[in-house]
C-alpha positions as a printed NumPy array, in Angstrom:
array([[  12.167,   33.668, -235.531],
       [   9.07 ,   31.619, -236.243],
       [   9.409,   27.895, -236.9  ],
       [   8.016,   28.283, -240.443],
       [  10.619,   30.932, -241.301],
       [  13.358,   28.738, -239.873],
       [  12.166,   25.681, -241.828],
       [  11.922,   27.68 , -245.057],
       [  15.485,   28.971, -244.66 ],
       [  16.779,   25.515, -243.724],
       [  15.135,   23.875, -246.746],
       [  16.341,   26.619, -249.102],
       [  19.949,   26.418, -247.9  ],
       [  19.855,   22.612, -247.954],
       [  18.557,   22.625, -251.52 ],
       [  21.363,   24.917, -252.663],
       [  24.008,   22.603, -251.207],
       [  22.378,   19.304, -252.104],
       [  20.974,   19.958, -255.598],
       [  24.349,   19.499, -257.369],
       [  24.699,   16.121, -255.645],
       [  21.34 ,   14.807, -256.923],
       [  22.758,   14.401, -260.421],
       [  25.26 ,   11.86 , -259.091],
       [  22.842,    9.947, -256.843],
       [  23.905,    6.456, -255.839],
       [  22.526,    3.557, -257.914],
       [  21.202,    1.972, -254.69 ],
       [  19.701,    5.282, -253.633],
       [  16.339,    4.027, -252.38 ],
       [  15.888,    2.27 , -249.024],
       [  12.965,    1.317, -246.839],
       [  13.509,    0.819, -243.126],
       [  11.693,   -0.445, -240.059],
       [  13.014,   -0.008, -236.523],
       [  11.498,   -0.916, -233.19 ],
       [  12.68 ,   -0.651, -229.635],
       [  12.63 ,    0.59 , -226.091],
       [  11.671,    4.187, -225.441],
       [  11.652,    6.445, -222.391],
       [   9.069,    9.219, -222.525],
       [   9.879,   12.014, -220.09 ],
       [   7.679,   14.922, -219.024],
       [   6.802,   17.074, -216.066],
       [   4.927,   14.12 , -214.506],
       [   7.96 ,   11.826, -214.664],
       [   9.419,    9.184, -216.986],
       [   7.734,    6.062, -218.305],
       [   8.723,    3.393, -220.803],
       [   7.037,    2.249, -224.   ],
       [   7.736,    0.257, -227.153],
       [   8.077,    2.439, -230.272],
       [   8.213,    1.624, -233.989],
       [   9.539,    3.775, -236.844],
       [   8.957,    2.903, -240.493],
       [  10.176,    4.973, -243.388],
       [  11.912,    5.613, -246.654],
       [  15.388,    6.984, -247.389],
       [  16.631,    8.504, -250.627],
       [  20.387,    8.932, -250.869],
       [  21.625,   11.887, -252.886],
       [  25.135,   10.43 , -252.749],
       [  26.614,    7.379, -251.022],
       [  26.985,    9.517, -247.87 ],
       [  24.088,   12.023, -247.795],
       [  20.404,   11.179, -247.799],
       [  16.907,   12.31 , -246.95 ],
       [  14.589,   10.37 , -244.625],
       [  10.85 ,   10.441, -244.115],
       [   8.623,    8.16 , -242.125],
       [   6.094,    7.459, -239.396],
       [   6.602,    6.861, -235.664],
       [   4.145,    5.352, -233.208],
       [   3.826,    3.781, -229.744],
       [   2.928,    0.128, -230.333],
       [   2.838,   -1.157, -226.759],
       [   0.493,   -0.365, -223.936],
       [   0.647,    3.389, -223.476],
       [   2.699,    4.759, -220.585],
       [   0.695,    6.003, -217.601],
       [   1.55 ,    8.87 , -215.274],
       [  -0.013,   10.26 , -212.09 ],
       [  -0.655,   13.986, -211.814],
       [  -0.775,   16.156, -208.668],
       [  -4.403,   15.035, -208.019],
       [  -3.283,   11.375, -208.262],
       [  -5.3  ,   10.972, -211.479],
       [  -3.937,    8.317, -213.828],
       [  -2.962,    9.892, -217.152],
       [  -2.522,    7.651, -220.215],
       [  -0.168,    9.02 , -222.887],
       [   0.141,    8.059, -226.539],
       [   1.611,    9.706, -229.613],
       [   2.189,    9.188, -233.289],
       [   3.755,   11.339, -235.935],
       [   5.533,   11.855, -239.223],
       [   9.157,   12.89 , -239.601],
       [  11.515,   14.133, -242.284],
       [  15.155,   15.081, -242.235],
       [  18.708,   14.617, -243.431],
       [  20.885,   11.539, -243.024],
       [  24.711,   11.616, -243.186],
       [  26.716,    8.397, -243.067],
       [  30.357,    7.332, -243.106],
       [  31.62 ,    3.861, -244.081],
       [  33.474,    1.581, -241.662],
       [  35.635,   -0.637, -243.887],
       [  33.364,   -3.344, -245.346],
       [  31.297,   -3.712, -242.186],
       [  28.728,   -0.97 , -242.726],
       [  28.192,    2.671, -241.824],
       [  27.953,    4.954, -238.822],
       [  25.426,    7.719, -239.294],
       [  23.798,   10.777, -237.833],
       [  20.407,   12.143, -238.702],
       [  18.335,   15.137, -237.784],
       [  15.142,   16.8  , -238.857],
       [  11.662,   17.776, -237.798],
       [   8.653,   15.71 , -236.83 ],
       [   4.976,   16.536, -236.688],
       [   3.484,   14.611, -233.775],
       [   0.071,   14.307, -232.201],
       [   0.159,   13.597, -228.486],
       [  -2.941,   12.377, -226.65 ],
       [  -3.34 ,   12.516, -222.876],
       [  -6.342,   10.659, -221.435],
       [  -7.431,   11.037, -217.819],
       [  -8.305,    7.442, -216.869],
       [  -9.615,    8.403, -213.43 ],
       [ -12.427,   10.694, -214.584],
       [ -15.637,    9.46 , -216.204],
       [ -15.995,    9.696, -219.077],
       [ -12.33 ,    9.457, -219.969],
       [ -11.447,   12.832, -221.41 ],
       [  -8.705,   12.731, -224.063],
       [  -6.783,   15.93 , -224.748],
       [  -4.914,   16.063, -228.063],
       [  -2.143,   18.456, -228.985],
       [  -0.029,   18.577, -232.134],
       [   3.108,   20.365, -233.178],
       [   6.351,   20.356, -235.113],
       [   9.518,   19.64 , -233.148],
       [  13.147,   18.631, -233.833],
       [  14.614,   15.153, -233.612],
       [  18.174,   13.861, -233.861],
       [  19.847,   10.503, -233.752],
       [  23.014,    8.487, -234.24 ],
       [  23.4  ,    4.899, -235.266],
       [  25.147,    2.143, -237.115],
       [  24.205,    0.06 , -240.165],
       [  25.787,   -3.379, -240.313],
       [  25.983,   -5.186, -243.641],
       [  24.5  ,   -8.659, -243.823],
       [  26.912,  -10.631, -245.951],
       [  24.358,  -13.247, -247.049],
       [  21.936,  -10.618, -248.418],
       [  23.813,   -7.595, -249.815],
       [  20.698,   -5.385, -250.012],
       [  19.8  ,   -5.9  , -246.339],
       [  21.391,   -3.978, -243.446],
       [  20.804,   -4.284, -239.701],
       [  20.318,   -0.913, -237.951],
       [  21.057,    0.034, -234.351],
       [  20.288,    3.622, -233.364],
       [  19.522,    6.106, -230.626],
       [  16.95 ,    8.838, -231.36 ],
       [  15.84 ,   11.793, -229.24 ],
       [  12.608,   13.512, -230.201],
       [  10.842,   16.479, -228.651],
       [   7.073,   16.111, -228.223],
       [   4.161,   18.363, -227.326],
       [   3.425,   19.447, -223.759],
       [   7.028,   19.447, -222.508],
       [   7.392,   15.728, -223.209],
       [  10.391,   14.179, -224.93 ],
       [  11.137,   10.708, -226.208],
       [  14.524,    8.956, -226.115],
       [  14.591,    5.634, -227.955],
       [  17.062,    2.819, -228.49 ],
       [  15.964,    1.047, -231.694],
       [  16.994,   -2.049, -233.627],
       [  15.768,   -2.781, -237.123],
       [  16.583,   -3.329, -240.752],
       [  16.854,   -1.372, -243.976],
       [  16.453,   -2.83 , -247.431],
       [  18.051,   -1.262, -250.512],
       [  15.627,   -1.143, -253.436]])
């Protein structure tokens, strides 16, 4: 099954289940979020670390089900790998993501949540050993999933602190596993 067929079926089925819920959307149904943290990017050349940032928007169809969309990017110095010829390879990526967000309350403390979806990422590999440096770009759509916790801030009721783990597949047999900390603000 092609990825486009799969996405079409997933969106169609999701719409059928979610559309009745939209009518009863939560009054605080809009949120913006920003998360940043430590990431391990793994590929056939090994694993390297980087600092990653996600920014985005969430729309909650009910107090427990929402949709997310946003942007992800490496914000630190790009990780570098060595290939079989001992060439230094610099790696960077950025992308856009969209998916579903399901959360469950924990008393008055906040929520635990899980999210999953697809991301469109552009990965760039640059051979730093050769002159001139020759970047190779590749793009594609891949799944992501994550789990986390939102903690209410009692002094500012519209502000939550987020802690989450996200795993994201990337182009060229690379994957990204991130531990992020951030905030979300209810609009």
